[in-house]
Short mmCIF file of C-alpha atoms and ligand atoms in Angstrom, two decimals:
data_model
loop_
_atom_site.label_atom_id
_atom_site.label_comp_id
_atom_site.label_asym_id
_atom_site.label_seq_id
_atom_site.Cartn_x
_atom_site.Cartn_y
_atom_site.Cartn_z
CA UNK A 1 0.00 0.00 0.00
CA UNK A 2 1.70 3.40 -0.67
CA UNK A 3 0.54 6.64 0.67
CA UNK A 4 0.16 10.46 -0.53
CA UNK A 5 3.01 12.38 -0.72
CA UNK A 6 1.48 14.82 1.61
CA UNK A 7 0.70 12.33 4.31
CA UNK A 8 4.45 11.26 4.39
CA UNK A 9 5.46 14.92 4.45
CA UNK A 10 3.03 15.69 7.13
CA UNK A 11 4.66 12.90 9.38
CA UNK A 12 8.08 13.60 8.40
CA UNK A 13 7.20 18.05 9.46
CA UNK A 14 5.15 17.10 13.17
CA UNK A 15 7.88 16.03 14.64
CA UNK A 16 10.23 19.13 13.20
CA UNK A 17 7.81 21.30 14.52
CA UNK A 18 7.45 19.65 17.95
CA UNK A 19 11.71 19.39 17.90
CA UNK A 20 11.57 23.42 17.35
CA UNK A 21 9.00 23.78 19.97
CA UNK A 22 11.10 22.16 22.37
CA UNK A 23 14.10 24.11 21.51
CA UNK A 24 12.27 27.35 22.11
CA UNK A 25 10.56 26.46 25.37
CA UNK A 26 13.74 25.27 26.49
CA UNK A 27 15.39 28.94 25.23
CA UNK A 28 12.17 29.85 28.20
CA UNK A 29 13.77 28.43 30.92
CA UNK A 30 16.93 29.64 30.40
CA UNK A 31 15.67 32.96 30.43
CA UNK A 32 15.03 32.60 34.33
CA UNK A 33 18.18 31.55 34.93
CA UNK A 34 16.98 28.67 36.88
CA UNK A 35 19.81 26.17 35.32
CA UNK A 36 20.01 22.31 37.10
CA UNK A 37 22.90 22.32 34.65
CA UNK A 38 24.99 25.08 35.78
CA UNK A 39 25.63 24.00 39.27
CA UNK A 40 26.84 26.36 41.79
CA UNK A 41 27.72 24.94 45.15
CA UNK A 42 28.83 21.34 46.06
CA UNK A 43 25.27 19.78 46.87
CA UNK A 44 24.55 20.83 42.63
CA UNK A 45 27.72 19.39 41.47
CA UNK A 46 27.41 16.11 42.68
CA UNK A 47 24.30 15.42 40.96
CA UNK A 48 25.68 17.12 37.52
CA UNK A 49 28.48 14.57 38.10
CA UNK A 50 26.18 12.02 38.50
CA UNK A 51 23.59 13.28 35.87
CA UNK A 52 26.19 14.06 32.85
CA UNK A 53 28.21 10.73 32.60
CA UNK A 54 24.31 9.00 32.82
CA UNK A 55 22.80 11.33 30.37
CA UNK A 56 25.98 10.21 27.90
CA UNK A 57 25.24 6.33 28.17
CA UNK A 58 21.40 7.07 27.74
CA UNK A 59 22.34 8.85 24.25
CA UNK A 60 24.20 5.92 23.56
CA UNK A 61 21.46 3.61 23.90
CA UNK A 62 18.80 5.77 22.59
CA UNK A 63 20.41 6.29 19.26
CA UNK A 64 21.62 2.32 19.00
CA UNK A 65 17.31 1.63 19.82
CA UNK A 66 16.22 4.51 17.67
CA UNK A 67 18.54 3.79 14.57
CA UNK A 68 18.14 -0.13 14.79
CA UNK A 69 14.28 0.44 14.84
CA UNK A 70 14.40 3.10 11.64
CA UNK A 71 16.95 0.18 9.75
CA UNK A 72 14.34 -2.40 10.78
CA UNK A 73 11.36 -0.19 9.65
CA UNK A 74 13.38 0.53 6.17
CA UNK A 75 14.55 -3.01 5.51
CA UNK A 76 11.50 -5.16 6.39
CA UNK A 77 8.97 -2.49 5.29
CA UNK A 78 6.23 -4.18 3.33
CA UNK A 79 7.42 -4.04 -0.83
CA UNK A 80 4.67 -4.69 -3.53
CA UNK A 81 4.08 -8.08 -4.33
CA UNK A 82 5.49 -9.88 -1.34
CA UNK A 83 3.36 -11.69 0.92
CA UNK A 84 1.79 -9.65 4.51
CA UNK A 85 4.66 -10.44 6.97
CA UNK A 86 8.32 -10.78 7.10
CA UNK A 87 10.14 -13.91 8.44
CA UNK A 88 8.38 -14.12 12.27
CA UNK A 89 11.25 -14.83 15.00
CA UNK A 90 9.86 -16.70 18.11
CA UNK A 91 10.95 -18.22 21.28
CA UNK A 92 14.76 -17.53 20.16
CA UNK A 93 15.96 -18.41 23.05
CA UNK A 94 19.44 -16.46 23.15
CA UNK A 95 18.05 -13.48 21.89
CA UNK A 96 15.69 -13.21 24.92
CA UNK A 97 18.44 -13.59 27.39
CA UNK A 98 20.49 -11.05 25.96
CA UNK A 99 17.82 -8.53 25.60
CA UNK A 100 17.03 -9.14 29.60
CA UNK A 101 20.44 -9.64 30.69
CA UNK A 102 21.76 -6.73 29.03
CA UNK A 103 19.87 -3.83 30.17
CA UNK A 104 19.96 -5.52 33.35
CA UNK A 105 23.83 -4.70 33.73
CA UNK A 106 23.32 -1.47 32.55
CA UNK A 107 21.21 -0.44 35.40
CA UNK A 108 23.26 -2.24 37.93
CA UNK A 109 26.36 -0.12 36.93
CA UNK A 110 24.08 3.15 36.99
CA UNK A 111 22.57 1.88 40.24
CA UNK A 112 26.13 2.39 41.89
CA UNK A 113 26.87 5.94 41.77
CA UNK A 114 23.44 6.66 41.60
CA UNK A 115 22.79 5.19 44.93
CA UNK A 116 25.84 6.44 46.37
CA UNK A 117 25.17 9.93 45.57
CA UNK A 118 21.59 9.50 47.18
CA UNK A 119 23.20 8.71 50.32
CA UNK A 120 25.67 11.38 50.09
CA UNK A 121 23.67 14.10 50.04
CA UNK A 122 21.03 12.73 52.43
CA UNK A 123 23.31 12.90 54.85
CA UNK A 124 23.26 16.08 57.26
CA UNK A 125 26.70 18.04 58.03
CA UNK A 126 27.32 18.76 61.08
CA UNK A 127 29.82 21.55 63.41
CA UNK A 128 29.91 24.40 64.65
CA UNK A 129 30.27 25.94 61.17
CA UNK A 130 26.96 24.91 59.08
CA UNK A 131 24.33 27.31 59.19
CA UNK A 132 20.68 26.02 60.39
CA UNK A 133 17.98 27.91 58.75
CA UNK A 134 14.29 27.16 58.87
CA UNK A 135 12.11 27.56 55.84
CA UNK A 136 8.25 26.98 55.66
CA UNK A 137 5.97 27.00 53.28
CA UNK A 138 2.82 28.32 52.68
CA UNK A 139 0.21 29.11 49.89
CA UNK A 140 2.28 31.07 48.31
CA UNK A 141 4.95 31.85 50.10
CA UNK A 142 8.15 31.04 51.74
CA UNK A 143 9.13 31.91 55.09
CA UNK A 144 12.64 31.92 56.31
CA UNK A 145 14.20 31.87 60.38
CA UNK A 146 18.17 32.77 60.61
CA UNK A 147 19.51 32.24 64.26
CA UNK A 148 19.55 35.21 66.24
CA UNK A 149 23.49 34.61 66.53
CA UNK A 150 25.27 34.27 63.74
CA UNK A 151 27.60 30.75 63.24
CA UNK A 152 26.43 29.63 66.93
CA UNK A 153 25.07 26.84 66.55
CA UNK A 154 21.33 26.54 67.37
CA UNK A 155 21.01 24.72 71.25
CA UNK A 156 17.36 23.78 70.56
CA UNK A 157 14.23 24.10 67.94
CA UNK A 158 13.91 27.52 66.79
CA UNK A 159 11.25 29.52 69.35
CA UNK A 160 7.96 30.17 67.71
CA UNK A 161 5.71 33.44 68.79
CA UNK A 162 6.55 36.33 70.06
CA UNK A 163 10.43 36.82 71.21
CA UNK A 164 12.38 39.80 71.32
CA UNK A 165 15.65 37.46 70.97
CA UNK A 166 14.54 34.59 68.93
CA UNK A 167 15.10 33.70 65.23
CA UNK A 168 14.88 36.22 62.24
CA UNK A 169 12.27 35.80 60.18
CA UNK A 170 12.27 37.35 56.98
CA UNK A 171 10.39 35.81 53.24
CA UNK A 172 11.21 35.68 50.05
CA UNK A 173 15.06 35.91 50.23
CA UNK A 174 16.89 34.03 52.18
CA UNK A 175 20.69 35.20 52.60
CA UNK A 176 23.57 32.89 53.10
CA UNK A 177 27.14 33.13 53.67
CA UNK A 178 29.28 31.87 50.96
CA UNK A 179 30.85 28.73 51.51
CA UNK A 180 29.21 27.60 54.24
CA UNK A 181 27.04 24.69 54.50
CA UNK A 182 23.60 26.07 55.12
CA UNK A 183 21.36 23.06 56.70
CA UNK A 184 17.96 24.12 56.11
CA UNK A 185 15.18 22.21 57.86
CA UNK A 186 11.63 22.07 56.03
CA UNK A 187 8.07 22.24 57.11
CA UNK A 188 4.71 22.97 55.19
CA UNK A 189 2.60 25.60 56.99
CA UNK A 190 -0.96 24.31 55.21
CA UNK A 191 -0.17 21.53 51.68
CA UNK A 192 2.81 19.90 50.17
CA UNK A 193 5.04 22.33 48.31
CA UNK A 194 8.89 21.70 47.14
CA UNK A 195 11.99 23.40 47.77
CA UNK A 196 14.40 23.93 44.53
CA UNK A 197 17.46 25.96 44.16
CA UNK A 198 18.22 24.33 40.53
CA UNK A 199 21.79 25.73 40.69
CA UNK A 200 22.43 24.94 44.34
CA UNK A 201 21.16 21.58 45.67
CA UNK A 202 18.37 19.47 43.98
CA UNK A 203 14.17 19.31 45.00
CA UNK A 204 12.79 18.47 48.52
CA UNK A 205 10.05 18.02 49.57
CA UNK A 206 8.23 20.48 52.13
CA UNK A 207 5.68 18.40 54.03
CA UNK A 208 3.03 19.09 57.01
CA UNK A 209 3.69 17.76 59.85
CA UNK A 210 7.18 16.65 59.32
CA UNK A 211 10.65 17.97 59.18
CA UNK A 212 12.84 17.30 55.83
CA UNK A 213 16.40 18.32 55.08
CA UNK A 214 18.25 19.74 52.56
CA UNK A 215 21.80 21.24 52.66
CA UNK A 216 22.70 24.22 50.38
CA UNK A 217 25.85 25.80 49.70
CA UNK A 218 27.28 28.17 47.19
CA UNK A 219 30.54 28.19 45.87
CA UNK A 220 30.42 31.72 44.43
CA UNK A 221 28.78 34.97 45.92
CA UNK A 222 25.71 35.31 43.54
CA UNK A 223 21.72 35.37 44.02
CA UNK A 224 20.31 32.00 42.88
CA UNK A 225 16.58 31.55 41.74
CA UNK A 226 14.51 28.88 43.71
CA UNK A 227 10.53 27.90 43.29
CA UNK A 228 8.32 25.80 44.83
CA UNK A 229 8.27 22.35 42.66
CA UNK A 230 5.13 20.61 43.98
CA UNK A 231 1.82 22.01 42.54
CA UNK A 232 0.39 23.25 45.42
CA UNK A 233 -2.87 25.41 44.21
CA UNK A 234 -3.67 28.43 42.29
CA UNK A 235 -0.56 30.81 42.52
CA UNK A 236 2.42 27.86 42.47
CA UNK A 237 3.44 29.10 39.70
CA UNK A 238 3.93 32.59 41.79
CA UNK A 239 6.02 30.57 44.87
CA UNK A 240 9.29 31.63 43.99
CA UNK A 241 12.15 32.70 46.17
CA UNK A 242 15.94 33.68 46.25
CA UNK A 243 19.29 32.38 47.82
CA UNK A 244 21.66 35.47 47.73
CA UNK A 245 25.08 33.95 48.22
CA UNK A 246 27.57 36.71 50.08
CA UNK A 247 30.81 37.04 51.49
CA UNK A 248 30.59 36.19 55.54
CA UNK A 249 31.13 39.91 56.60
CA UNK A 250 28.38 41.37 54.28
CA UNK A 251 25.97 38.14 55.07
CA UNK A 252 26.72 39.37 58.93
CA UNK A 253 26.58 42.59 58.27
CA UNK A 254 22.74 42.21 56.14
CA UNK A 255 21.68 40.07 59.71
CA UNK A 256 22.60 43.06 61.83
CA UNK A 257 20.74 45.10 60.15
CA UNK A 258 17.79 43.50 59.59
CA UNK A 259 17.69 42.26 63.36
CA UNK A 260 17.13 45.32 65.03
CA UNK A 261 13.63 47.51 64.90
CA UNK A 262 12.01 49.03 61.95
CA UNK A 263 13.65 52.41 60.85
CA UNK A 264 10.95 54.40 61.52
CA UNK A 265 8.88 54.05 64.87
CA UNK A 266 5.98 51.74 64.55
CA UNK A 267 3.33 54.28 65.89
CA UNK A 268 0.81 57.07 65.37
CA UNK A 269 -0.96 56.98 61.46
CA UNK A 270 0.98 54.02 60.11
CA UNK A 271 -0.08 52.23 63.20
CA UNK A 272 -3.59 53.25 63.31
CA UNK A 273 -4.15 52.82 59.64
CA UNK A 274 -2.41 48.44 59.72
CA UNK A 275 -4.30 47.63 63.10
CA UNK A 276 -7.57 49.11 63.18
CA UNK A 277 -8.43 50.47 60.06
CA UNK A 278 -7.49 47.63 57.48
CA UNK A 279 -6.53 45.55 60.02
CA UNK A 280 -3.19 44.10 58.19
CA UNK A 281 -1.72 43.33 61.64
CA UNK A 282 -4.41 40.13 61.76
CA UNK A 283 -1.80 38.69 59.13
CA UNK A 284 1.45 40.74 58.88
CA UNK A 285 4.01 41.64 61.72
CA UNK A 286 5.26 45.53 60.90
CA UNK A 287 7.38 45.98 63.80
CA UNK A 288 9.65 43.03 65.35
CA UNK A 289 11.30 40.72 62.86
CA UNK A 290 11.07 37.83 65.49
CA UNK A 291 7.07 38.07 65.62
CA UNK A 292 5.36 35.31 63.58
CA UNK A 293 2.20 35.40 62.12
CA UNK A 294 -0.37 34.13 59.94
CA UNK A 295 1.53 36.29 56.80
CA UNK A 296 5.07 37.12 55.77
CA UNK A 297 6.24 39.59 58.39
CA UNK A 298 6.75 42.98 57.11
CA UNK A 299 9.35 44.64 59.04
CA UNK A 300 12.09 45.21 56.88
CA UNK A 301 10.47 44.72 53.70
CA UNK A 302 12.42 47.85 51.63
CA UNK A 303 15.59 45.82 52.14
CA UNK A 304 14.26 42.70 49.74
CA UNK A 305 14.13 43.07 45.95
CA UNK A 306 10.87 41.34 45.53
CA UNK A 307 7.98 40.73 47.17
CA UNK A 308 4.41 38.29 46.48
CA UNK A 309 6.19 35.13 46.22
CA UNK A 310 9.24 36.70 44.49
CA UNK A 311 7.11 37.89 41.33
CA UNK A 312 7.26 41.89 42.04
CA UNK A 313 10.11 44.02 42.41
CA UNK A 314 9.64 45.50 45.55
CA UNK A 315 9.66 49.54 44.53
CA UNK A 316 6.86 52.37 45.05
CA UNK A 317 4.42 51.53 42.07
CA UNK A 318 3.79 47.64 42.60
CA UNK A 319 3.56 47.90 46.41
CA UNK A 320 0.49 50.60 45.92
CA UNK A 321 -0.68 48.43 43.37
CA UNK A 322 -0.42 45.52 45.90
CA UNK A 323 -1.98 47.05 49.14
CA UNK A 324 -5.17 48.07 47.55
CA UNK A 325 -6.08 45.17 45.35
CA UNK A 326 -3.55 42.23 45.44
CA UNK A 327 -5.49 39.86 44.64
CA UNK A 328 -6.03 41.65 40.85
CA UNK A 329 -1.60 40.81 40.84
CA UNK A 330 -1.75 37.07 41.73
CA UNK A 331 -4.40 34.28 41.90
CA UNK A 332 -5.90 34.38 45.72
CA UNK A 333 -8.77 32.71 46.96
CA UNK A 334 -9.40 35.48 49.13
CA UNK A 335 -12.75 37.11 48.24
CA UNK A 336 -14.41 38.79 51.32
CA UNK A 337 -11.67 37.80 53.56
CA UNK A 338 -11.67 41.29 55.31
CA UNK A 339 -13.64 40.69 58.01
CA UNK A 340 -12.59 38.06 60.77
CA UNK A 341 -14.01 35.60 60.98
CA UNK A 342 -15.05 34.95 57.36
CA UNK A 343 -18.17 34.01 56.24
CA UNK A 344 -19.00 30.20 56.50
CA UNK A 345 -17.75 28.73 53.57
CA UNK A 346 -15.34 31.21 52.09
CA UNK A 347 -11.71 30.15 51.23
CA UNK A 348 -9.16 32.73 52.57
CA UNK A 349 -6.16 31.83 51.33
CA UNK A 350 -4.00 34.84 50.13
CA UNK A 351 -4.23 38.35 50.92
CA UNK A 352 -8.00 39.97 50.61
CA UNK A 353 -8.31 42.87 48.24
CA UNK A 354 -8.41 46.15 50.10
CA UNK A 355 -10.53 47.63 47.19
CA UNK A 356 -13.05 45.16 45.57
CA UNK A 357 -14.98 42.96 47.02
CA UNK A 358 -15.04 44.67 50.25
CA UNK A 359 -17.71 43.51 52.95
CA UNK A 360 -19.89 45.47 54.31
CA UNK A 361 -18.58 47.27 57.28
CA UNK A 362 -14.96 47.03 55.77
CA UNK A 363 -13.31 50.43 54.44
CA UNK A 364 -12.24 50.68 50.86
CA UNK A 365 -8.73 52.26 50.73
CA UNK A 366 -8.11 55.24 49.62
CA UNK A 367 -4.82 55.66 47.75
CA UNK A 368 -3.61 58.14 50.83
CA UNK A 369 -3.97 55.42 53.18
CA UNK A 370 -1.88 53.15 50.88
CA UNK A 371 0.22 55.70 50.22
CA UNK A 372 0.91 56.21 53.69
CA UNK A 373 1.52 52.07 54.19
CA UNK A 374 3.78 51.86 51.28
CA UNK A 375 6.38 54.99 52.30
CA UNK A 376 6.71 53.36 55.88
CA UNK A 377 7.28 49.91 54.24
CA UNK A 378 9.72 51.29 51.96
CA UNK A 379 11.64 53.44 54.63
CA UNK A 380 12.53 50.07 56.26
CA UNK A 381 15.62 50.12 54.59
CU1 CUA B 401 4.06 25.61 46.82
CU2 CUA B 401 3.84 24.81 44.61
#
């Protein structure tokens, strides 16, 4: 049976077209600079080592499979005139047991570093010198708690609520010194997200309820892109974060500083305006970067670059934009969520819009008030 031209041609261009697809999406993701190729820190390393010398031997096979089924497809391709089948091989008894055995060996051999590596970097580090950090999830955000003391090793669990001396908590961005091995302990606030730093360590897990590891460490000073890996609702796309890699001095220096008290007094309008009047303070902390609540905390917020799950650059424009309506910015399931509690039945996850929506009883803002909001935010420098 032979077939139109056009039918060949359109089998032969699908897959061209699908090929050049792939090479453009993958032009995409380079774009974000989130490269699992381009390790930078030990933890990345070992699985390029492991992933590169694999990735060769898979080529191998795949073009020895691929090119021995287009020679088979060519050379015992039905011709006119001879009969239905070719020559039918059955129950060939070597063939079989090479064709198991084979692949078999193959994956033992792979199974050895592969394995090995596994174990390597399941393994915590320990001393006096590796940096425990504390990162939580959330829909959609990440949290991060630095020990109050910098390089002392942490004598017990971080201390949760309100603490004038315990950890820093800041989101977003989480700063670590360069060459050190950062130990960073993992817990879900709410469903399962994942914690990836493509260029510094590969994906964990971020569970309720339990407490996974992963150790990170960067080779270079540098700011590396990270994003939650685990669909975990409407904005996971928007749970992104950064590791910004600096020498020890500025890394201790950038603690200092953001340990201490806001800039600017947490009192009179500002105060009035984020407790009683929009009531922000049921989710956000303005004024003590040890507080923890239900939201990222706040104080300090001028000295990160971005903001909503790392997809806004923190500056004048999209913070205005965000206090009055963020929910019109990124996916939230936060529709009449102004008024605590909400009504029976709503979903409040994500912050409420302070413009839209807004329940009866609940102020719309006006843009003085977020003015107002924003310039104390962004003084916290
Ligand atoms: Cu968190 Cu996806």
């Amino acid at each position: 049976m032979t077939q139109p031209k056009s039918r060949i041609a359109s089998r032969i261009t699908a897959p061209l077209v699908v090929a050049g697809l792939a090479v453009l999406l993958g032009a995409c993701g380079n774009s974000n600079r989130q490269n699992s190729l381009d390790p930078k820190g030990p933890a990345a390393e070992k699985i390029d080592n492991l992933f590169i010398p694999i990735l060769f031997v898979a080529i191998v096979i795949g073009v020895l499979v691929i090119g021995a089924t287009v020679v088979m497809a060519i050379k015992f391709r039905q011709r006119g005139g001879q009969p239905g089948n070719p020559k039918q091989i059955h129950g060939h008894t070597a063939l079989e047991i090479g064709w198991t055995i084979v692949p078999a060996l193959i994956l033992a051999v792979v199974a050895v570093p592969t394995v090995a590596t596994i174990w390597d970097l399941a393994e915590r580090p320990t001393g006096p010198d590796v940096l425990k950090v504390q990162a939580d999830g959330s829909q959609w955000w990440w949290q991060f708690e630095l020990p109050n003391q910098p390089m002392v090793p942490q004598a017990s669990a971080p201390v949760k609520g309100n603490s004038a001396t315990g950890p820093v908590l800041t989101s977003t961005e989480l700063h670590i010194p360069v060459g050190v091995k950062v130990d960073v302990a993992l817990n879900s606030e709410d469903v399962i997200h994942s914690f990836w730093v493509p260029e510094l360590a590969g994906k964990k897990d971020v569970m309720p309820a339990r407490t996974n590891h992963v150790t990170i460490e960067a080779s270079k000073p540098g700011t590396f892109l990270g994003a939650c890996a685990e669909y975990c609702g409407l904005s996971h796309a928007d749970m992104r974060f950064r590791v910004i890699a600096q020498p020890m001095n500025e890394w201790k220096a950038w603690l200092a500083d953001i340990s201490g008290p806001p800039a600017q007094p947490y009192t009179g309008a500002i105060q009035e305006l984020t407790t009683n009047t929009y009531q922000c303070t049921n989710c956000h902390v303005f004024d003590n970067v040890h507080t923890i609540n239900y939201g990222p905390n706040l104080t300090h917020l001028g000295t990160r670059s971005t903001f909503a799950g790392g997809t806004y650059e923190v500056n004048r424009k999209n913070l205005m934009r965000w206090v009055q309506d963020a929910p019109s910015m990124i996916a939230m399931q936060s529709t009449k969520c102004r008024i605590q509690p909400p009504p029976p039945g709503v979903i409040c996850t994500g912050m409420p819009s302070f413009t839209k929506n807004t329940p009866p009883g609940a102020k719309v803002m006006t843009t003085e008030d977020a003015a107002t909001i924003v310039d104390y935010l962004l003084k916290e420098k």
